[in-house]
Short mmCIF file of C-alpha atoms in Angstrom, two decimals:
data_model
loop_
_atom_site.label_atom_id
_atom_site.label_comp_id
_atom_site.label_asym_id
_atom_site.label_seq_id
_atom_site.Cartn_x
_atom_site.Cartn_y
_atom_site.Cartn_z
CA MET A 247 42.08 -32.23 4.55
CA VAL A 248 44.15 -35.37 3.92
CA THR A 249 45.33 -33.93 0.60
CA ASP A 250 46.34 -30.66 2.26
CA ILE A 251 48.29 -32.56 4.90
CA MET A 252 50.08 -34.65 2.25
CA ILE A 253 51.14 -31.44 0.51
CA HIS A 254 52.42 -30.09 3.82
CA ASP A 255 54.27 -33.33 4.58
CA ILE A 256 55.76 -33.53 1.05
CA ILE A 257 54.65 -37.13 0.59
CA SER A 258 55.94 -38.68 -2.63
CA PRO A 259 53.49 -39.51 -5.46
CA PRO A 260 53.64 -43.33 -5.02
CA VAL A 261 53.26 -43.12 -1.24
CA ALA A 262 50.44 -40.59 -1.62
CA SER A 263 48.51 -43.07 -3.76
CA ARG A 264 48.63 -45.55 -0.89
CA VAL A 265 47.40 -42.87 1.52
CA PHE A 266 44.29 -42.40 -0.62
CA ALA A 267 43.51 -46.05 -1.27
CA TYR A 268 43.25 -47.62 2.18
CA PRO A 269 40.95 -45.04 3.85
CA ASN A 270 38.61 -45.02 0.84
CA VAL A 271 38.35 -48.82 0.83
CA ALA A 272 37.64 -48.80 4.58
CA ALA A 273 34.76 -46.35 4.11
CA TYR A 274 33.49 -48.18 1.03
CA GLU A 275 33.40 -51.58 2.74
CA ILE A 276 31.23 -50.19 5.53
CA LEU A 277 28.78 -48.40 3.24
CA VAL A 278 28.46 -51.25 0.76
CA GLN A 279 26.85 -53.41 3.45
CA LYS A 280 23.78 -51.14 3.33
CA ASP A 281 23.65 -50.83 -0.47
CA THR A 282 22.52 -53.31 -3.12
CA THR A 283 23.98 -51.41 -6.09
CA TYR A 284 27.65 -52.07 -5.42
CA ALA A 285 29.63 -55.17 -4.51
CA SER A 286 32.16 -55.64 -1.74
CA LEU A 287 35.85 -55.71 -2.67
CA VAL A 288 36.47 -58.58 -0.26
CA HIS A 289 38.33 -61.40 -2.08
CA THR A 290 38.53 -59.11 -5.15
CA ALA A 291 41.18 -56.80 -3.75
CA ASN A 292 44.36 -58.75 -3.11
CA GLY A 293 44.60 -59.98 0.48
CA LEU A 294 41.36 -58.35 1.64
CA ASN A 295 39.37 -60.82 3.72
CA SER A 296 35.88 -60.51 5.22
CA LEU A 297 35.43 -57.48 7.45
CA PRO A 298 33.40 -57.22 10.69
CA GLN A 299 29.76 -56.83 9.71
CA ILE A 300 27.23 -54.28 10.93
CA GLU A 301 24.89 -55.87 13.47
CA ALA A 302 21.28 -54.71 13.05
CA ASP A 303 20.60 -54.36 16.78
CA LYS A 304 23.67 -52.24 17.60
CA ASN A 305 22.28 -48.82 16.58
CA ILE A 306 25.12 -48.26 14.10
CA ASN A 307 24.94 -45.42 11.59
CA ALA A 308 26.84 -46.73 8.55
CA ASN A 309 27.48 -43.24 7.18
CA VAL A 310 29.07 -42.03 10.40
CA ALA A 311 31.02 -45.28 10.80
CA ALA A 312 32.40 -44.96 7.26
CA LEU A 313 33.66 -41.45 7.88
CA ILE A 314 35.19 -42.43 11.22
CA ALA A 315 36.99 -45.32 9.55
CA HIS A 316 38.24 -43.01 6.81
CA LEU A 317 39.59 -40.52 9.34
CA GLU A 318 41.25 -43.14 11.54
CA VAL A 319 42.93 -45.00 8.67
CA SER A 320 44.06 -41.72 7.11
CA LYS A 321 45.65 -40.71 10.38
CA MET A 322 47.81 -43.86 10.31
CA LEU A 323 49.22 -42.92 6.91
CA ILE A 324 50.23 -39.26 7.31
CA PHE A 325 52.96 -37.57 9.31
CA SER A 326 51.25 -34.42 10.62
CA LYS A 327 48.60 -36.31 12.55
CA GLU A 328 47.76 -33.35 14.78
CA LYS A 329 46.40 -31.46 11.76
CA LEU A 330 43.84 -34.19 11.09
CA ASP A 331 43.02 -34.41 14.80
CA VAL A 332 41.60 -30.89 14.68
CA LEU A 333 39.06 -31.91 12.03
CA LYS A 334 38.41 -35.30 13.63
CA ASP A 335 37.75 -33.87 17.10
CA SER A 336 35.34 -31.25 15.77
CA LEU A 337 33.36 -33.84 13.80
CA TYR A 338 33.28 -36.35 16.63
CA GLN A 339 32.06 -33.69 19.04
CA LYS A 340 29.32 -32.67 16.61
CA TRP A 341 28.15 -36.25 15.95
CA LYS A 342 28.27 -37.15 19.63
CA LYS A 343 26.16 -34.12 20.48
CA THR A 344 23.62 -35.04 17.79
CA ASN A 345 23.12 -38.61 19.00
CA GLU A 346 25.64 -39.86 21.56
CA GLN A 347 24.44 -43.47 21.69
CA GLU A 348 24.47 -43.83 17.92
CA PHE A 349 27.86 -42.15 17.62
CA LEU A 350 29.51 -44.36 20.23
CA ALA A 351 28.07 -47.51 18.65
CA SER A 352 29.21 -46.37 15.21
CA GLN A 353 32.66 -45.49 16.53
CA THR A 354 33.08 -48.85 18.25
CA TYR A 355 32.18 -50.66 15.05
CA ALA A 356 34.31 -48.39 12.85
CA LEU A 357 37.38 -49.05 15.00
CA LYS A 358 36.91 -52.80 14.48
CA VAL A 359 36.97 -52.20 10.73
CA VAL A 360 40.02 -49.95 11.11
CA SER A 361 41.85 -52.74 12.96
CA HIS A 362 40.98 -55.16 10.15
CA ILE A 363 42.13 -52.72 7.44
CA LYS A 364 45.36 -52.07 9.34
CA LYS A 365 46.23 -55.78 9.28
CA TRP A 366 45.55 -55.85 5.54
CA MET A 367 47.58 -52.68 5.06
CA ASP A 368 50.53 -53.86 7.15
CA ALA A 369 50.87 -56.95 4.95
CA ASP A 370 51.44 -55.03 1.68
CA PHE A 371 55.25 -55.00 2.13
CA TYR A 372 55.42 -51.21 2.44
CA ASN A 373 57.08 -51.32 5.86
CA GLN A 374 59.76 -53.67 4.59
CA THR A 375 60.62 -51.33 1.72
CA ARG A 376 61.40 -48.57 4.25
CA ASN A 377 64.49 -50.50 5.29
CA MET A 378 65.72 -51.44 1.82
CA PRO A 379 68.88 -49.85 0.39
CA LYS A 380 68.86 -46.62 -1.57
CA TYR A 381 69.06 -46.75 -5.32
CA THR A 382 72.61 -47.07 -6.64
CA VAL A 383 73.32 -44.85 -9.62
CA ASP A 384 74.89 -46.64 -12.58
CA THR A 385 77.70 -44.35 -13.73
CA GLU A 386 79.06 -46.78 -16.31
CA SER A 387 76.18 -46.71 -18.81
CA VAL A 388 75.32 -43.56 -20.75
CA SER A 389 71.67 -44.64 -21.04
CA ARG A 390 71.00 -45.00 -17.30
CA TRP A 391 69.25 -42.47 -15.11
CA GLN A 392 71.34 -39.84 -13.35
CA PRO A 393 70.23 -37.40 -10.61
CA THR A 394 69.23 -34.00 -12.00
CA SER A 395 69.55 -30.38 -10.95
CA PRO A 396 69.14 -28.43 -8.82
CA ALA A 397 68.95 -30.76 -5.80
CA TYR A 398 70.39 -33.93 -7.38
CA MET A 399 68.10 -35.97 -5.15
CA ASP A 400 68.28 -39.72 -4.65
CA ALA A 401 65.86 -41.74 -6.75
CA ILE A 402 62.43 -41.94 -5.13
CA GLU A 403 60.91 -45.32 -4.17
CA PRO A 404 63.14 -47.70 -6.15
CA HIS A 405 61.45 -50.70 -4.46
CA TRP A 406 57.84 -49.64 -5.08
CA ASN A 407 57.23 -52.57 -7.42
CA LYS A 408 57.51 -54.83 -4.36
CA ILE A 409 54.36 -53.31 -2.85
CA ARG A 410 51.39 -55.69 -3.09
CA PRO A 411 49.06 -54.44 -5.85
CA PHE A 412 45.44 -53.80 -4.92
CA LEU A 413 43.86 -55.43 -7.97
CA LEU A 414 46.64 -56.26 -10.40
CA GLN A 415 48.02 -59.78 -10.45
CA SER A 416 51.58 -58.48 -10.43
CA ALA A 417 53.53 -55.24 -10.80
CA ASP A 418 54.58 -56.14 -14.35
CA GLN A 419 51.16 -57.28 -15.58
CA PHE A 420 50.82 -54.32 -17.95
CA LYS A 421 54.17 -53.84 -19.58
CA PRO A 422 54.19 -50.92 -22.04
CA LEU A 423 55.64 -51.05 -25.51
CA PRO A 424 59.43 -50.65 -25.35
CA HIS A 425 60.85 -47.19 -25.86
CA PRO A 426 63.04 -46.63 -28.96
CA GLU A 427 66.43 -48.26 -28.59
CA PHE A 428 68.86 -45.91 -26.90
CA SER A 429 71.19 -44.29 -29.40
CA LEU A 430 72.92 -40.94 -29.78
CA LYS A 431 73.24 -41.35 -33.52
CA LYS A 432 71.63 -38.32 -35.16
CA ASP A 433 69.37 -40.43 -37.40
CA SER A 434 68.11 -42.78 -34.64
CA ASP A 435 64.52 -42.70 -33.38
CA PHE A 436 65.74 -42.13 -29.84
CA TYR A 437 67.85 -39.11 -30.73
CA LYS A 438 64.96 -37.67 -32.74
CA GLU A 439 62.81 -37.89 -29.61
CA LEU A 440 65.52 -36.10 -27.66
CA LEU A 441 65.68 -33.32 -30.25
CA GLU A 442 61.88 -33.05 -30.16
CA VAL A 443 61.92 -32.35 -26.41
CA TYR A 444 64.57 -29.67 -26.92
CA ALA A 445 62.73 -28.08 -29.85
CA ILE A 446 59.42 -27.93 -27.98
CA SER A 447 61.07 -26.31 -24.99
CA GLU A 448 62.79 -23.70 -27.17
CA ARG A 449 59.51 -22.90 -28.93
CA ILE A 450 57.68 -22.49 -25.62
CA THR A 451 60.46 -20.26 -24.27
CA GLU A 452 60.25 -18.03 -27.36
CA LYS A 453 56.49 -17.62 -26.95
CA GLY A 454 56.88 -16.70 -23.28
CA ASP A 455 54.02 -16.47 -20.79
CA GLN A 456 51.39 -16.37 -23.54
CA SER A 457 52.13 -19.95 -24.59
CA GLU A 458 49.24 -22.38 -24.18
CA GLU A 459 51.79 -25.18 -23.94
CA LEU A 460 53.41 -23.44 -20.96
CA ALA A 461 50.02 -23.10 -19.27
CA ILE A 462 49.38 -26.83 -19.78
CA ALA A 463 52.81 -27.78 -18.45
CA LYS A 464 52.37 -25.70 -15.30
CA PHE A 465 48.82 -26.88 -14.68
CA TRP A 466 49.84 -30.54 -14.58
CA ASP A 467 53.23 -30.05 -12.91
CA CYS A 468 52.13 -31.75 -9.66
CA ASN A 469 55.73 -32.18 -8.46
CA PRO A 470 56.07 -32.12 -4.65
CA TYR A 471 59.88 -32.04 -4.99
CA VAL A 472 60.44 -28.68 -6.66
CA SER A 473 63.58 -27.19 -5.09
CA VAL A 474 64.21 -23.44 -5.00
CA THR A 475 67.68 -21.99 -4.40
CA ARG A 476 68.17 -18.60 -2.74
CA GLY A 477 71.85 -17.88 -2.19
CA HIS A 478 73.17 -20.62 0.10
CA PHE A 479 69.69 -21.85 0.97
CA MET A 480 67.60 -24.46 -0.81
CA PHE A 481 63.97 -25.15 0.04
CA ALA A 482 61.04 -27.03 -1.48
CA THR A 483 57.85 -25.52 -2.82
CA LYS A 484 54.91 -27.68 -1.83
CA LYS A 485 52.60 -28.93 -4.55
CA ILE A 486 49.95 -31.56 -5.10
CA THR A 487 50.86 -35.01 -6.47
CA PRO A 488 49.53 -36.42 -9.79
CA GLY A 489 47.25 -38.85 -7.97
CA ALA A 490 45.96 -36.10 -5.70
CA HIS A 491 45.10 -34.01 -8.76
CA TRP A 492 42.90 -36.84 -10.04
CA ILE A 493 41.35 -37.26 -6.60
CA GLY A 494 40.47 -33.58 -6.92
CA ILE A 495 38.77 -34.35 -10.23
CA VAL A 496 36.74 -37.06 -8.47
CA LYS A 497 35.57 -34.38 -6.03
CA ILE A 498 34.55 -32.14 -8.93
CA ALA A 499 32.62 -34.97 -10.64
CA THR A 500 30.76 -36.05 -7.50
CA GLN A 501 29.81 -32.47 -6.66
CA LYS A 502 28.64 -31.77 -10.21
CA THR A 503 26.40 -34.85 -10.19
CA ASN A 504 25.13 -34.23 -6.63
CA ALA A 505 26.30 -37.72 -5.72
CA ASN A 506 25.18 -39.16 -2.39
CA LEU A 507 27.67 -40.51 0.14
CA MET A 508 27.70 -44.05 -1.27
CA GLN A 509 28.18 -42.84 -4.83
CA THR A 510 30.90 -40.44 -3.73
CA VAL A 511 32.87 -43.00 -1.72
CA ASN A 512 32.47 -45.50 -4.56
CA ALA A 513 34.05 -43.01 -6.98
CA TYR A 514 36.87 -42.20 -4.58
CA ALA A 515 37.57 -45.85 -3.76
CA LYS A 516 37.59 -47.16 -7.33
CA THR A 517 39.66 -44.25 -8.66
CA SER A 518 42.17 -44.39 -5.82
CA LEU A 519 42.67 -48.13 -6.38
CA ALA A 520 43.37 -47.48 -10.07
CA ILE A 521 45.82 -44.71 -9.19
CA ALA A 522 47.61 -46.87 -6.62
CA ASP A 523 48.04 -49.80 -8.99
CA ALA A 524 49.09 -47.42 -11.77
CA PHE A 525 51.99 -46.21 -9.63
CA ILE A 526 53.06 -49.78 -8.88
CA SER A 527 52.92 -50.64 -12.59
CA CYS A 528 54.71 -47.49 -13.69
CA TRP A 529 57.44 -47.67 -11.04
CA ASP A 530 58.12 -51.29 -12.00
CA GLU A 531 58.81 -50.11 -15.54
CA LYS A 532 60.80 -47.06 -14.46
CA TYR A 533 63.38 -49.01 -12.50
CA SER A 534 63.39 -51.86 -15.00
CA THR A 535 64.29 -49.70 -18.01
CA ASN A 536 66.17 -47.15 -15.86
CA LEU A 537 66.23 -44.63 -18.70
CA ILE A 538 68.12 -41.35 -18.53
CA ARG A 539 66.15 -38.07 -18.50
CA PRO A 540 66.15 -35.58 -21.42
CA GLU A 541 67.73 -32.92 -19.18
CA THR A 542 70.91 -34.95 -18.69
CA LEU A 543 71.35 -35.85 -22.36
CA ILE A 544 70.59 -32.34 -23.62
CA HIS A 545 73.24 -30.94 -21.26
CA GLN A 546 75.75 -33.51 -22.46
CA ASN A 547 75.04 -33.41 -26.19
CA ILE A 548 73.10 -30.32 -27.27
CA ASP A 549 73.05 -27.33 -24.92
CA THR A 550 74.95 -27.13 -21.62
CA ASP A 551 72.85 -24.16 -20.43
CA TRP A 552 69.43 -25.67 -21.19
CA LEU A 553 66.85 -26.12 -18.47
CA PRO A 554 63.47 -27.85 -18.81
CA ILE A 555 60.31 -25.78 -18.40
CA LEU A 556 59.47 -27.91 -15.34
CA GLN A 557 61.91 -29.25 -12.78
CA THR A 558 62.77 -32.87 -13.50
CA PRO A 559 61.42 -35.25 -10.81
CA PRO A 560 63.93 -37.55 -9.06
CA PHE A 561 63.41 -40.95 -10.69
CA PRO A 562 63.98 -42.67 -14.06
CA GLU A 563 62.18 -41.49 -17.18
CA TYR A 564 60.24 -44.37 -18.75
CA THR A 565 57.27 -44.47 -18.58
CA SER A 566 55.67 -41.16 -17.59
CA GLY A 567 53.95 -41.46 -14.20
CA HIS A 568 51.47 -38.70 -15.06
CA SER A 569 50.54 -40.54 -18.24
CA VAL A 570 50.04 -43.95 -16.62
CA VAL A 571 48.08 -42.57 -13.67
CA SER A 572 45.96 -40.27 -15.82
CA GLY A 573 45.16 -43.06 -18.26
CA ALA A 574 44.04 -45.40 -15.47
CA ALA A 575 42.00 -42.77 -13.62
CA SER A 576 40.31 -41.54 -16.79
CA VAL A 577 39.04 -45.04 -17.63
CA VAL A 578 37.53 -45.56 -14.19
CA LEU A 579 35.94 -42.12 -14.11
CA THR A 580 34.55 -42.49 -17.63
CA THR A 581 32.96 -45.77 -16.59
CA LEU A 582 31.38 -44.06 -13.58
CA PHE A 583 30.29 -40.73 -15.10
CA GLY A 584 30.17 -41.19 -18.87
CA ASP A 585 32.18 -40.56 -22.06
CA ASP A 586 31.20 -36.91 -22.52
CA PHE A 587 31.42 -35.66 -18.93
CA ALA A 588 32.58 -32.05 -19.33
CA PHE A 589 34.03 -30.33 -16.27
CA ASP A 590 35.99 -27.32 -15.09
CA ASP A 591 39.12 -28.34 -13.22
CA ASP A 592 39.89 -25.92 -10.36
CA THR A 593 42.27 -28.30 -8.57
CA GLU A 594 45.30 -26.06 -9.05
CA LEU A 595 43.67 -22.78 -7.94
CA GLN A 596 45.41 -23.04 -4.55
CA PHE A 597 48.73 -22.86 -6.39
CA GLY A 598 47.77 -19.73 -8.32
CA LEU A 599 46.87 -21.48 -11.57
CA PRO A 600 43.62 -20.76 -13.45
CA VAL A 601 40.78 -23.19 -14.06
CA ARG A 602 41.06 -25.39 -17.16
CA SER A 603 38.04 -26.90 -18.89
CA PHE A 604 37.78 -30.38 -20.38
CA THR A 605 35.21 -32.12 -22.55
CA SER A 606 35.83 -35.52 -20.93
CA PHE A 607 38.13 -37.42 -18.58
CA TYR A 608 39.98 -38.78 -21.62
CA ASP A 609 40.50 -35.20 -22.80
CA ALA A 610 42.05 -34.36 -19.43
CA SER A 611 44.24 -37.46 -19.41
CA SER A 612 45.61 -36.68 -22.88
CA GLU A 613 46.50 -33.16 -21.80
CA ALA A 614 48.09 -34.41 -18.58
CA ALA A 615 50.25 -36.79 -20.59
CA ILE A 616 51.45 -34.33 -23.22
CA SER A 617 52.16 -31.76 -20.50
CA ARG A 618 55.23 -33.79 -19.57
CA MET A 619 56.74 -33.24 -23.02
CA TYR A 620 55.86 -29.56 -22.87
CA GLY A 621 57.60 -29.46 -19.51
CA GLY A 622 60.77 -30.95 -21.00
CA ILE A 623 60.95 -33.91 -18.65
CA HIS A 624 59.77 -36.83 -20.84
CA TYR A 625 60.28 -38.18 -24.35
CA ARG A 626 57.27 -38.82 -26.56
CA ALA A 627 57.40 -42.62 -26.11
CA ALA A 628 57.10 -42.25 -22.33
CA VAL A 629 54.00 -40.11 -22.79
CA ASP A 630 52.22 -42.06 -25.52
CA ASN A 631 53.08 -45.55 -24.28
CA GLY A 632 52.52 -44.55 -20.67
CA LEU A 633 49.01 -43.29 -21.42
CA GLU A 634 48.20 -46.56 -23.18
CA GLN A 635 49.70 -48.55 -20.31
CA GLY A 636 47.45 -46.69 -17.87
CA LYS A 637 44.32 -47.14 -19.96
CA ASN A 638 44.94 -50.87 -20.33
CA LEU A 639 45.39 -51.13 -16.59
CA GLY A 640 42.24 -49.08 -16.01
CA HIS A 641 40.11 -51.31 -18.22
CA PHE A 642 41.38 -54.36 -16.34
CA ILE A 643 40.42 -52.80 -13.01
CA VAL A 644 36.97 -51.80 -14.24
CA GLN A 645 36.30 -55.37 -15.34
CA LYS A 646 37.61 -56.84 -12.10
CA ILE A 647 35.41 -54.67 -9.87
CA LYS A 648 32.39 -54.60 -12.18
#
């Protein structure tokens, strides 16, 4: 339900990652008190101090309290709150009817946890970034990012690296390898990467709808900012974000393994933390290197009529957000479910795209990364180095929360 609301509200990929992380941690910290398998994230997650504890004599159902906390924290982070209220009210009515005393005790406790999580959440510097200035486009340098068609939107979340990481020590802890030095000389590595993007796009266009590369590009598009023009009108088509796609894969994995509530919330919490920190890491690099997109350079230097297979998202190119996020999520999920966890990914069915099958989470992350080249919106270095950046970050997180 939260994912559906985020699609409706057109919440940006970095902000969406924050929407997933806090509710999952709230639920996890309640459930972990009744479980000896997993450890609390208190004092491991940055800024998270001891939460109110479940008192044995208060008739508190930890499962119910965890779900209440998840719902209440989620509601704080979305715009269309009334949509979540419909689900919340129906569940609360059902639980209250089942055992009113237990429900009320669980609700009272859960709201104490929610208050604690809110204080932690409000200190992550997100609110301050809402009042920071918009990104200023550098029109003097030919290597700097420029807004792209058709909407020519402002750059999204230029101050995201100021958000407090969940587990990383700093936003720039996992710097990727540098991209090839910018050059428009025909024999330079950078220009060769530009030509590669153009050549791939032309090959896919020639193959048409039967192209497997086109199917991969569309499957991993996950761009909530796709603008459609009809005459004088422009509107957005609503899609899932990259992080939300991986949250959907968590759902698939937990259902396939018949995971119980604790195992399920553990998978959601750990993966959402990796995704959130991956966005902070990636966005730090994006606005540090501030690299121009292939679309702009191809228009200027190769083909004025060219369009990428996918619509270019509104922020700098290096590194690829899909690649960093997918790398980080795949490491966490592999740790939880194994190296050879095969699954059928139906996350994009709601957008009219068929199921794709993967032999492992690493298999899926590699396809997600290369999809950005197939889509014509990233150079190879952004994909390859971004995937490695995400995996390095993921391994760090796994060790920290072991």
